[in-house]
Backbone as a printed PyTorch tensor [residue, N CA C, xyz], in Angstrom:
tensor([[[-32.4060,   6.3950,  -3.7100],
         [-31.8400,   7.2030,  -4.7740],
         [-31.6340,   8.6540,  -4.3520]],

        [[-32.2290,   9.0960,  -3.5200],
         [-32.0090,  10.3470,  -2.6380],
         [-30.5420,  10.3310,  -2.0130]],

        [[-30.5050,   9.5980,  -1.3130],
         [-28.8740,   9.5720,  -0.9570],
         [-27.4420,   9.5000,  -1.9620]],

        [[-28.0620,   7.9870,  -2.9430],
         [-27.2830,   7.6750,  -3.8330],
         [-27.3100,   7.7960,  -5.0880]],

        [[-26.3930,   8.9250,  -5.7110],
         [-27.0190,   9.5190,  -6.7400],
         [-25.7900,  10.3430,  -7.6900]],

        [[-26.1000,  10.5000,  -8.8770],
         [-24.6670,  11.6150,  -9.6630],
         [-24.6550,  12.4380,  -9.5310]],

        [[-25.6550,  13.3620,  -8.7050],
         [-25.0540,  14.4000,  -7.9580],
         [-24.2020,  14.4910,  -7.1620]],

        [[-24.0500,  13.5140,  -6.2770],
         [-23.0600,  13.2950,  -5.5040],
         [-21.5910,  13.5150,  -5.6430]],

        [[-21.1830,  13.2470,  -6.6830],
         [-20.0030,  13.0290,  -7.5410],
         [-19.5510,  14.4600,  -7.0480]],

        [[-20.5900,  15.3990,  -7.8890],
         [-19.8890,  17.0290,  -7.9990],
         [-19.4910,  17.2710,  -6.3200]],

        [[-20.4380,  17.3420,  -5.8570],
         [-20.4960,  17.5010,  -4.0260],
         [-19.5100,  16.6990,  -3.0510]],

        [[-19.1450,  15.6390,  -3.0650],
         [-18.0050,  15.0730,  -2.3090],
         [-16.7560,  14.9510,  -3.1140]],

        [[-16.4800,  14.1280,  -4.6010],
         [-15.4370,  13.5440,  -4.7520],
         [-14.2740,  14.5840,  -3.9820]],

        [[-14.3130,  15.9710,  -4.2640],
         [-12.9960,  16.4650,  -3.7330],
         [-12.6800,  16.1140,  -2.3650]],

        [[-13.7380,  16.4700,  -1.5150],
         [-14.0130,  16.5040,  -0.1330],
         [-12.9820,  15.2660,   0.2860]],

        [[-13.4050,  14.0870,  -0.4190],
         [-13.2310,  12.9280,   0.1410],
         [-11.5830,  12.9000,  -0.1510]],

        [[-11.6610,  13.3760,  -1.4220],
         [ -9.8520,  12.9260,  -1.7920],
         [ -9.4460,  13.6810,  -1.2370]],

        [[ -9.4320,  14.8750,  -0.6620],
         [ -8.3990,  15.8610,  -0.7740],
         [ -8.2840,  15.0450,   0.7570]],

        [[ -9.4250,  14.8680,   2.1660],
         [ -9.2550,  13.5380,   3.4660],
         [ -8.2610,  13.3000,   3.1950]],

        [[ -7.8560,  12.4440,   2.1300],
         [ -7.1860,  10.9730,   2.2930],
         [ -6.0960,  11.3650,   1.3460]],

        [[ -6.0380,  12.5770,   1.3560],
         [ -4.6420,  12.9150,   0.1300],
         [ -4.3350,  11.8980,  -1.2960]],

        [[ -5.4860,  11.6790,  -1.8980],
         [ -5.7850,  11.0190,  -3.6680],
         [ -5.8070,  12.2170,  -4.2080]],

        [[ -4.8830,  12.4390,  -4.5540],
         [ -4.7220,  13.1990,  -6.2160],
         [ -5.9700,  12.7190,  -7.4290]],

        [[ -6.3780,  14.1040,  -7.9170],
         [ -7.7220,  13.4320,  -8.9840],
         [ -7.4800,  12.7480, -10.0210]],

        [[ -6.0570,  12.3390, -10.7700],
         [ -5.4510,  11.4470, -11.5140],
         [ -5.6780,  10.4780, -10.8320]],

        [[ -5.1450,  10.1290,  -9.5790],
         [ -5.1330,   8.6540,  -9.1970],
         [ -6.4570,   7.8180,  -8.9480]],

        [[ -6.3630,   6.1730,  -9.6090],
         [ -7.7730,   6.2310, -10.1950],
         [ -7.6530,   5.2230,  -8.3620]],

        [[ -8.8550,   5.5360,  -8.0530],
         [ -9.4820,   4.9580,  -6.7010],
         [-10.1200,   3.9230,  -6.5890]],

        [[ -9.9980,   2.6950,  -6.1350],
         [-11.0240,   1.8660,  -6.2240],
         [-11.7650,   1.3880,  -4.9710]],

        [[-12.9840,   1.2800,  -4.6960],
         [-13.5380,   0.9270,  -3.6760],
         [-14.0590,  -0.6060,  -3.0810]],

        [[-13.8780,  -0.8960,  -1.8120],
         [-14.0930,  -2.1850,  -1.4330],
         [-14.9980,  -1.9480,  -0.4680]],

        [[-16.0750,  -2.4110,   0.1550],
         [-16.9500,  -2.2810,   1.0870],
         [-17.5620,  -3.9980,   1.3630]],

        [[-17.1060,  -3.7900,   3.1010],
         [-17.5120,  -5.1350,   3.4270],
         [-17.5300,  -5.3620,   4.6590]],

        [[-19.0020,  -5.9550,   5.3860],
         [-18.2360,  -6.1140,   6.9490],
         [-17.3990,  -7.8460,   7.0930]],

        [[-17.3850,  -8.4370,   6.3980],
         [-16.7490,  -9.8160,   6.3500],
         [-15.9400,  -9.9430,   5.4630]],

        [[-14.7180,  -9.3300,   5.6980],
         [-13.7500,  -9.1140,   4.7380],
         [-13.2410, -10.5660,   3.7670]],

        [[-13.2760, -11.4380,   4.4120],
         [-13.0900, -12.5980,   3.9420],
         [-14.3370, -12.9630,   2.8330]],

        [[-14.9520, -13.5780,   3.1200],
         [-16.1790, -13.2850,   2.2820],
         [-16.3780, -12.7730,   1.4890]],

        [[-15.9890, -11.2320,   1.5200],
         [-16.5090, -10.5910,   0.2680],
         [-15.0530, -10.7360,  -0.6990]],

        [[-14.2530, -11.3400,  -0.2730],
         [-13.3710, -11.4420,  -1.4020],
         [-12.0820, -10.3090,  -1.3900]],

        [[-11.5500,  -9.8550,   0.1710],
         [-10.8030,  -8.8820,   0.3320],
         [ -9.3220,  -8.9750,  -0.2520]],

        [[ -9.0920, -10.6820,   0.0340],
         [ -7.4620, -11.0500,   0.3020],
         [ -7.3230, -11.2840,  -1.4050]],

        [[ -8.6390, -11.3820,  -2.1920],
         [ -8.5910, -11.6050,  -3.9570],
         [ -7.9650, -10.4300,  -4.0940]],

        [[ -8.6480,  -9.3490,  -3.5230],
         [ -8.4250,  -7.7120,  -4.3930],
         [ -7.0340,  -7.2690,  -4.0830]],

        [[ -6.7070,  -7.4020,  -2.6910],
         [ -4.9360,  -7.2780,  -2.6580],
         [ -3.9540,  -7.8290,  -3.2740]],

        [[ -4.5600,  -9.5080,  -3.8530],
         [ -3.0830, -10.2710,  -4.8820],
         [ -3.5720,  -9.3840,  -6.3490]],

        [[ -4.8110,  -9.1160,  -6.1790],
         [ -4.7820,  -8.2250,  -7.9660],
         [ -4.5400,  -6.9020,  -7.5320]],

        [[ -4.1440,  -6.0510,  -6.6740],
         [ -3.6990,  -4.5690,  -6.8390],
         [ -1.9660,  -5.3170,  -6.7170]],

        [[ -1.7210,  -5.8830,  -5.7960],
         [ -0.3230,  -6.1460,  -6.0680],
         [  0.3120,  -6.5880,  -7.9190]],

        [[ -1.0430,  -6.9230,  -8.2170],
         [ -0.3880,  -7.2480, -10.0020],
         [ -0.6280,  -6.2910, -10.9220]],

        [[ -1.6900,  -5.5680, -10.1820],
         [ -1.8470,  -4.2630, -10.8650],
         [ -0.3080,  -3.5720, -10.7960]],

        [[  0.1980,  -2.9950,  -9.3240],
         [  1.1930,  -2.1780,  -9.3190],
         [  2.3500,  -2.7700,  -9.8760]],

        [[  2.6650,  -4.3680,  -9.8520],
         [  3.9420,  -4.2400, -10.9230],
         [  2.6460,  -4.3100, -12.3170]],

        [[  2.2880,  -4.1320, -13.0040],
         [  1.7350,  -3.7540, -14.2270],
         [  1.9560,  -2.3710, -14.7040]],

        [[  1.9090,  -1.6670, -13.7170],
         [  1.4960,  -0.1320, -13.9250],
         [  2.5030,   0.7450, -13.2930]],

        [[  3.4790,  -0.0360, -12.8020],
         [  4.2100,   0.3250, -11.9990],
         [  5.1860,   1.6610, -12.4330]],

        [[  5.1190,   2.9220, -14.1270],
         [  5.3800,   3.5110, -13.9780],
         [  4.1620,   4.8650, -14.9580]],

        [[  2.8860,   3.6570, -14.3100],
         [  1.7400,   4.2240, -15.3590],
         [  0.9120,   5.2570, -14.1700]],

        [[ -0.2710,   5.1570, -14.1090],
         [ -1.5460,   5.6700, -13.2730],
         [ -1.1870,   5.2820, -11.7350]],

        [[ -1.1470,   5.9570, -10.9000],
         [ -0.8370,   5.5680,  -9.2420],
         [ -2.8640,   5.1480,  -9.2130]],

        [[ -2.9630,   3.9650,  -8.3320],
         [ -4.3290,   3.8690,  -7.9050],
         [ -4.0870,   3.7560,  -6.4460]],

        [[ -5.2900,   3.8720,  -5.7610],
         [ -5.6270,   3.6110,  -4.6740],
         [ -6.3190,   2.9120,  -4.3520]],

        [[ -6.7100,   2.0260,  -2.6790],
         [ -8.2180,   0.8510,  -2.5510],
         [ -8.4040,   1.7750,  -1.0510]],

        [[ -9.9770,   2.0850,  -1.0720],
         [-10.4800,   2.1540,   0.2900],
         [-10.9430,   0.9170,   0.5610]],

        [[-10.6950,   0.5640,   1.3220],
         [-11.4840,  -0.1890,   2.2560],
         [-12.3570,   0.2590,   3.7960]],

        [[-13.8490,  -0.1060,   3.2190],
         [-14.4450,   0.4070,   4.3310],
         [-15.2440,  -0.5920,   4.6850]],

        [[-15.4380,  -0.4480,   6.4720],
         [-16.4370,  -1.6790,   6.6680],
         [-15.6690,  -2.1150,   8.2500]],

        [[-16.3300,  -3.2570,   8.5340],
         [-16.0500,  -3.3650,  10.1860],
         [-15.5340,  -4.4910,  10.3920]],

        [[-14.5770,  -5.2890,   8.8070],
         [-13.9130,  -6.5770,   8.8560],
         [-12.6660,  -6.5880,  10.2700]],

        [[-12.0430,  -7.3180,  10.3240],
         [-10.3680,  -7.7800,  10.5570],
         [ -9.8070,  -7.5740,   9.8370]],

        [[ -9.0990,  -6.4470,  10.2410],
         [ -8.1510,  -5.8470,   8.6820],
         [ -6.8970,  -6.2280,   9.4670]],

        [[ -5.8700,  -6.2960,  10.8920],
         [ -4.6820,  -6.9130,  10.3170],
         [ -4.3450,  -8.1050,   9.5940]],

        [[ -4.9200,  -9.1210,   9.3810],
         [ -4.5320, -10.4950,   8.5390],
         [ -4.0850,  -9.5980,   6.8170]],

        [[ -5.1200,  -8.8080,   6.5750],
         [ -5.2130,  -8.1250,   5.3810],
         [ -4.2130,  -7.4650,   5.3460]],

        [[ -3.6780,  -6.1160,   6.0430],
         [ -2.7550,  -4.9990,   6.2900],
         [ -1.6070,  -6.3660,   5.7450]],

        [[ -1.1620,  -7.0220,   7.0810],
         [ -0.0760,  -7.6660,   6.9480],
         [  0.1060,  -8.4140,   5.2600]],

        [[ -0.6220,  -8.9460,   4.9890],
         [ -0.7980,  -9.4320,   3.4440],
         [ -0.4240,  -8.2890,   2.3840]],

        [[ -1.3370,  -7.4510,   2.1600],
         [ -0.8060,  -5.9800,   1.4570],
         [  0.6800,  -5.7780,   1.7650]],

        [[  1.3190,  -5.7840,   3.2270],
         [  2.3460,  -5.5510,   2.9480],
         [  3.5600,  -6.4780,   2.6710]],

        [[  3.0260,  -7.8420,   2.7790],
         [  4.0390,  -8.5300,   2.2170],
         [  3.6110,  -8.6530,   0.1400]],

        [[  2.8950,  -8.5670,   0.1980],
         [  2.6720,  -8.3990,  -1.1520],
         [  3.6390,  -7.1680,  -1.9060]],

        [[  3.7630,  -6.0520,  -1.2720],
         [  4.2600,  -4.9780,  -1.5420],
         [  3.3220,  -3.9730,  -2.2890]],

        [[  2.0950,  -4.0560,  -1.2310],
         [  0.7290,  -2.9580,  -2.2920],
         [  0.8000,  -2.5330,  -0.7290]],

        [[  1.3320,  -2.1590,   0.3230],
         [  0.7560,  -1.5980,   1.4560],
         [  0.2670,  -0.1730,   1.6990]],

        [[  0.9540,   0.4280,   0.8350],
         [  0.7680,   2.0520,   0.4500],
         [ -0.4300,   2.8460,  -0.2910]],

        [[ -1.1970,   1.5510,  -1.3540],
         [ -1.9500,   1.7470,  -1.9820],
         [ -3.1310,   1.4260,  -1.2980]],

        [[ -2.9550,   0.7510,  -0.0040],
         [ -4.5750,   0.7670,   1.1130],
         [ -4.6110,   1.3570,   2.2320]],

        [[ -5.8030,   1.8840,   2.1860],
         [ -6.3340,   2.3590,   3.3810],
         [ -7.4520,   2.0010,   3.8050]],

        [[ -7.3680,   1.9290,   5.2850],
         [ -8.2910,   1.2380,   5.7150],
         [ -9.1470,   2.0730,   6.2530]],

        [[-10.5720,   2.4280,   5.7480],
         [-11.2260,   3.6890,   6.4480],
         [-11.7550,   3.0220,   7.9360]],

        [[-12.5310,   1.9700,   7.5820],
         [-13.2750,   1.1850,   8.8830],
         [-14.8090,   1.6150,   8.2940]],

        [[-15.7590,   1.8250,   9.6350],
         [-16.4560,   2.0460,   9.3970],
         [-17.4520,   3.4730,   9.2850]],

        [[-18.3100,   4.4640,   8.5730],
         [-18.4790,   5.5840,   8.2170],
         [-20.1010,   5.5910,   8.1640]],

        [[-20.8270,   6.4160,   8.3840],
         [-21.9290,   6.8700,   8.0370],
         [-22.1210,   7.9060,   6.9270]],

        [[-21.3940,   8.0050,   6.4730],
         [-20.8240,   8.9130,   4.6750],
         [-20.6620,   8.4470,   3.9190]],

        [[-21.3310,   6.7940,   3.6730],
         [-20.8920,   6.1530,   2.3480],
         [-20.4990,   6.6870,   1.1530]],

        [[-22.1160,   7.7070,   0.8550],
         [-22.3650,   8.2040,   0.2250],
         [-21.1790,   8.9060,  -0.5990]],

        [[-20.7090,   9.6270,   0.2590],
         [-19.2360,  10.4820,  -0.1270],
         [-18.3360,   9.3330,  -0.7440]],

        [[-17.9400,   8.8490,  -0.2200],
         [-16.8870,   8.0820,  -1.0840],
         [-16.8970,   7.1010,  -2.1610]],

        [[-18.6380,   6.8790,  -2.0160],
         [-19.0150,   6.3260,  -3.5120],
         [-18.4850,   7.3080,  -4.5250]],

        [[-18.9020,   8.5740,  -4.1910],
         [-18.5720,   9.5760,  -4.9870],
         [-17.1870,  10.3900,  -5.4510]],

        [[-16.1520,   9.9900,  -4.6520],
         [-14.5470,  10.2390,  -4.6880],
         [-14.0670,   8.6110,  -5.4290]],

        [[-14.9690,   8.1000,  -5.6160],
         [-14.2110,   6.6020,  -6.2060],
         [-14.3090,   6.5800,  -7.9840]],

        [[-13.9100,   5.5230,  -8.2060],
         [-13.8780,   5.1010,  -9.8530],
         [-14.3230,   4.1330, -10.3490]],

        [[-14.3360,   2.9500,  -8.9800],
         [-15.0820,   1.6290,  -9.1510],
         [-15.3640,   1.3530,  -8.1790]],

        [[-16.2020,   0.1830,  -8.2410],
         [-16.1570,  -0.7270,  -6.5210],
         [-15.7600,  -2.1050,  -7.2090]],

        [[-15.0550,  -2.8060,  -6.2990],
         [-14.6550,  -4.2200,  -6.6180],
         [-15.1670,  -4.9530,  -5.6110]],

        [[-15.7980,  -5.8000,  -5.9740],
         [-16.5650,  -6.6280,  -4.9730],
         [-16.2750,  -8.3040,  -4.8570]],

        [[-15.5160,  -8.3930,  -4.8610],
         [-14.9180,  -9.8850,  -5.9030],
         [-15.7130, -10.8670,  -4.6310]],

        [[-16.9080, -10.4710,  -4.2350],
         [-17.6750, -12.1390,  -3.0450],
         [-17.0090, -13.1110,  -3.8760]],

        [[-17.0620, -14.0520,  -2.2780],
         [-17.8050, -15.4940,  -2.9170],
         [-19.1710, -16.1010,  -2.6860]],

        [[-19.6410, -15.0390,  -1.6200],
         [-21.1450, -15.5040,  -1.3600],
         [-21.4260, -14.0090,  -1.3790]],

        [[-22.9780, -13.5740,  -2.0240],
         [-23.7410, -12.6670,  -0.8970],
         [-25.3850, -12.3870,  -2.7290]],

        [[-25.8690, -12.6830,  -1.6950],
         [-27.8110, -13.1860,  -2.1450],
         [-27.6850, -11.7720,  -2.8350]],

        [[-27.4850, -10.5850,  -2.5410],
         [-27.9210,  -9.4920,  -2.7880],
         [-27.2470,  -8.3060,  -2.5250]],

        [[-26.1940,  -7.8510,  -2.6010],
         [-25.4120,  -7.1040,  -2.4230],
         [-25.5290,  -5.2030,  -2.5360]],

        [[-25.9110,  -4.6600,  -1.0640],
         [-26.5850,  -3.1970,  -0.9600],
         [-24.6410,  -2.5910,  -1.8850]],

        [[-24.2230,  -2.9410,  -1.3240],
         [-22.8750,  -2.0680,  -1.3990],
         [-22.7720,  -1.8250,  -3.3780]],

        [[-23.1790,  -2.9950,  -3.8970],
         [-23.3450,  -3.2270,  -5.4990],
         [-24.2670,  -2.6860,  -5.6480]],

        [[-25.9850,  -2.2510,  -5.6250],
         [-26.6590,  -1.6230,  -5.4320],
         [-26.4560,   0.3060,  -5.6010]],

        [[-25.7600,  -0.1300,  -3.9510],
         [-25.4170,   1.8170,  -3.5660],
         [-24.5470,   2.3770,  -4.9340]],

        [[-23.3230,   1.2020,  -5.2550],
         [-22.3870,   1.6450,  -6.2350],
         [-23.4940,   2.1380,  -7.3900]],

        [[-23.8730,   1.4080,  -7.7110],
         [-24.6200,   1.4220,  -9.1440],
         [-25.4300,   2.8920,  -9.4290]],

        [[-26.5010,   3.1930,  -8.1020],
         [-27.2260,   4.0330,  -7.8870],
         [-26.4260,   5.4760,  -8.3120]],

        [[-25.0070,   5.1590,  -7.8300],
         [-24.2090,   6.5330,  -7.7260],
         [-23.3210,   6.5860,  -9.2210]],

        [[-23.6090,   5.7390,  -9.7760],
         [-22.8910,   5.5820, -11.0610],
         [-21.6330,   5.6210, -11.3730]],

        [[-21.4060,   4.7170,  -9.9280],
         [-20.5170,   3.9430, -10.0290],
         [-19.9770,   2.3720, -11.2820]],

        [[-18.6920,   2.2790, -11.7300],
         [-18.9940,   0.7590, -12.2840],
         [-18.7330,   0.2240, -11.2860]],

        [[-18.8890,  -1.1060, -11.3460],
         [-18.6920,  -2.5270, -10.2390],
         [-18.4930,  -3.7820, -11.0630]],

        [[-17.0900,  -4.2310, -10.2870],
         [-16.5030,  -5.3150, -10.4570],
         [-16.9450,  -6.0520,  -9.7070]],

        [[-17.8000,  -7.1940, -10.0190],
         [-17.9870,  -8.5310,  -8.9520],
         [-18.0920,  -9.8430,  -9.1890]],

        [[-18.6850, -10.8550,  -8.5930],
         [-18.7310, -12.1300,  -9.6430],
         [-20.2530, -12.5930,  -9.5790]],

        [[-20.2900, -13.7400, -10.2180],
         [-21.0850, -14.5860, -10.2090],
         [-22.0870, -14.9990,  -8.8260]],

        [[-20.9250, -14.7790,  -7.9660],
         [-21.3870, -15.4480,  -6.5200],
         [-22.4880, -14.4860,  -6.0780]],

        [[-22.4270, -12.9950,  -6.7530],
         [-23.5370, -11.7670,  -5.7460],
         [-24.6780, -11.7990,  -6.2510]],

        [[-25.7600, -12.1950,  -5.9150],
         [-27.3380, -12.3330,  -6.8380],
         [-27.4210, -10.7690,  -7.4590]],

        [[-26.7930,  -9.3900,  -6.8840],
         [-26.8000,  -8.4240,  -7.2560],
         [-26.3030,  -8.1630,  -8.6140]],

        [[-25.0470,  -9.0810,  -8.9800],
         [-24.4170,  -9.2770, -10.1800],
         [-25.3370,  -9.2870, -11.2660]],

        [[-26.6690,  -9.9320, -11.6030],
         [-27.4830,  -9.9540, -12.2750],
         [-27.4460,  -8.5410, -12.9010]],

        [[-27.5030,  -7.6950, -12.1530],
         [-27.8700,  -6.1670, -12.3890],
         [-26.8260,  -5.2760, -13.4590]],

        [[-25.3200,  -6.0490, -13.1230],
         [-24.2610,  -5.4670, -14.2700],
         [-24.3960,  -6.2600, -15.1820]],

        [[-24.4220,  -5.5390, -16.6580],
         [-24.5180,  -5.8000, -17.9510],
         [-22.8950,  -5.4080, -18.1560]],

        [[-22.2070,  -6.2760, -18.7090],
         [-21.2430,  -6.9030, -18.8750],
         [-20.3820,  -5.8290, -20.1090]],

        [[-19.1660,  -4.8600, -19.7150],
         [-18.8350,  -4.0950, -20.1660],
         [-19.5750,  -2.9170, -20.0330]],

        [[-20.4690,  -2.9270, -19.8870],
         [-21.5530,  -1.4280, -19.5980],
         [-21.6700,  -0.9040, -18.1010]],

        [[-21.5890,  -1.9770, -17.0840],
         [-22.1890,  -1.2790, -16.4590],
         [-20.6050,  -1.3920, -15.3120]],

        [[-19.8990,  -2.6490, -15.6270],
         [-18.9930,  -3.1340, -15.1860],
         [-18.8590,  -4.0560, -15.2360]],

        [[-17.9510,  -5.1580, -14.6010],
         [-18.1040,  -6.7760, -15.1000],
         [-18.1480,  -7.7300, -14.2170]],

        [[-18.7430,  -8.9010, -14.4220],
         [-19.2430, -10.0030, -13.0190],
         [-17.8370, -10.9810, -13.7590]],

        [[-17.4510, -11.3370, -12.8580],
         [-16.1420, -12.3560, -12.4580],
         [-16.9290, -13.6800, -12.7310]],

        [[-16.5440, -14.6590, -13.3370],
         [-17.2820, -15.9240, -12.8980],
         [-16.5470, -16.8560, -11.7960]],

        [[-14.9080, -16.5450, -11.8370],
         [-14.6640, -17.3250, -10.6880],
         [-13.8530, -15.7070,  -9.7890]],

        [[-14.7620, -16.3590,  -8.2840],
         [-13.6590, -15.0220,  -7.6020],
         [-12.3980, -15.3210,  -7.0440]],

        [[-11.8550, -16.2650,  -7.1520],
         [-10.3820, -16.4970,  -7.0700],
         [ -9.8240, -16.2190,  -8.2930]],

        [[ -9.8530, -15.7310,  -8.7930],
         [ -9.2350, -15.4200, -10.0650],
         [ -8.8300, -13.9650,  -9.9030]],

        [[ -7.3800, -13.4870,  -9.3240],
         [ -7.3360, -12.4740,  -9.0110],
         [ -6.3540, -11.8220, -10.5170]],

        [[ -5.8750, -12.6150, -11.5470],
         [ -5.4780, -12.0350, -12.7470],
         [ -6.4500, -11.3160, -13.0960]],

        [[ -7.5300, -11.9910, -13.3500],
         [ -9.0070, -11.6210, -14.1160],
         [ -9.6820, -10.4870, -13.3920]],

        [[ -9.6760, -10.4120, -12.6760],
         [ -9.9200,  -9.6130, -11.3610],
         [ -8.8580,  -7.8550, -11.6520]],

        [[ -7.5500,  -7.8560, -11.9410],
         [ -6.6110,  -7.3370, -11.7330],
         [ -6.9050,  -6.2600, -13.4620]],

        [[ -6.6380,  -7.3680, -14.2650],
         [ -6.9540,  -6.9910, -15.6630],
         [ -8.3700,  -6.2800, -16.3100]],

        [[ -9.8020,  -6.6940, -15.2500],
         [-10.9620,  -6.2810, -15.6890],
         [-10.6150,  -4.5100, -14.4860]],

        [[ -9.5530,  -4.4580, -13.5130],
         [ -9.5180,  -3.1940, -13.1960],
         [ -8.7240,  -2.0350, -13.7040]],

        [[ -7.7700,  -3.0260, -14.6660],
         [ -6.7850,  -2.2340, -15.4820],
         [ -7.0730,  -1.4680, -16.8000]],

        [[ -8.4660,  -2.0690, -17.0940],
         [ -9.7050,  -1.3040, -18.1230],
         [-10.3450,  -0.0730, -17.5910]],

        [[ -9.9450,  -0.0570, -16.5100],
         [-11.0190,   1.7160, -16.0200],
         [ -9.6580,   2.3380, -15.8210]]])
């Protein structure tokens, strides 16, 4: 809780956006994963692609992606989808911290993971988090309050629509 925390917020969010050129309107969403597959990466790109025709003359968002996956299979996907603009791929960082704090959510859409630090870190920083059923961490979001657990993570409507609420 020393690291991850709402102080944080005041202390990085600019830092981080102003990096990566996010305007403080544009709402940010965060992905963190070293097994991009797994944690449900290729879900969150068919729901930002339904996000942007949804919103397409509403709120500009953004997705970091951070972590030490295989991101061309992904890149290439985003851009046939036509969301390629709206990701960036950080990789990997020893500043989590910071960009918990420049974000708006984390979306975590697993299909497996016992316990999830990245759902955890989010939470700590008061962050919401989108995830499912599959993260034993999920237990921890109270449903509309804290953010919302997915019950299926292929469900990238459900997925798309529970991000179109923040």
């Amino acid at each position: 809780l020393k690291r991850f925390n709402l102080d944080q917020k005041k202390q990085y969010r600019k830092e981080i956006r102003c990096r990566y050129s996010v305007e403080e309107k544009d709402f940010l969403i965060m992905f963190v994963a070293n097994n991009f597959r797994l944690k449900g990466l290729r879900n969150l790109i068919h729901a930002a692609a339904l996000m942007k025709r949804e919103i397409e003359s509403g709120i500009p968002f953004r997705v970091f992606v951070l972590g030490n996956g295989k991101k061309a299979l992904y890149e290439r996907l985003a851009i046939r989808l036509g969301c390629w603009n709206e990701f960036t791929f950080i990789g990997k960082t020893n500043e989590i911290e910071k960009f918990y704090a420049a974000a708006d959510v984390l979306a975590q859409p697993t299909f497996y993971d016992p316990c999830s630090l990245s759902t955890l870190e989010a939470m700590a920083s008061g962050l919401p988090v989108i995830t499912t059923t599959c993260n034993g961490a999920g237990e921890l979001v109270k449903n509309g309050v804290h953010g919302f657990v997915l019950d299926n993570p292929q469900d990238c409507a459900e997925l798309s629509k529970k991000l179109l609420l923040f």
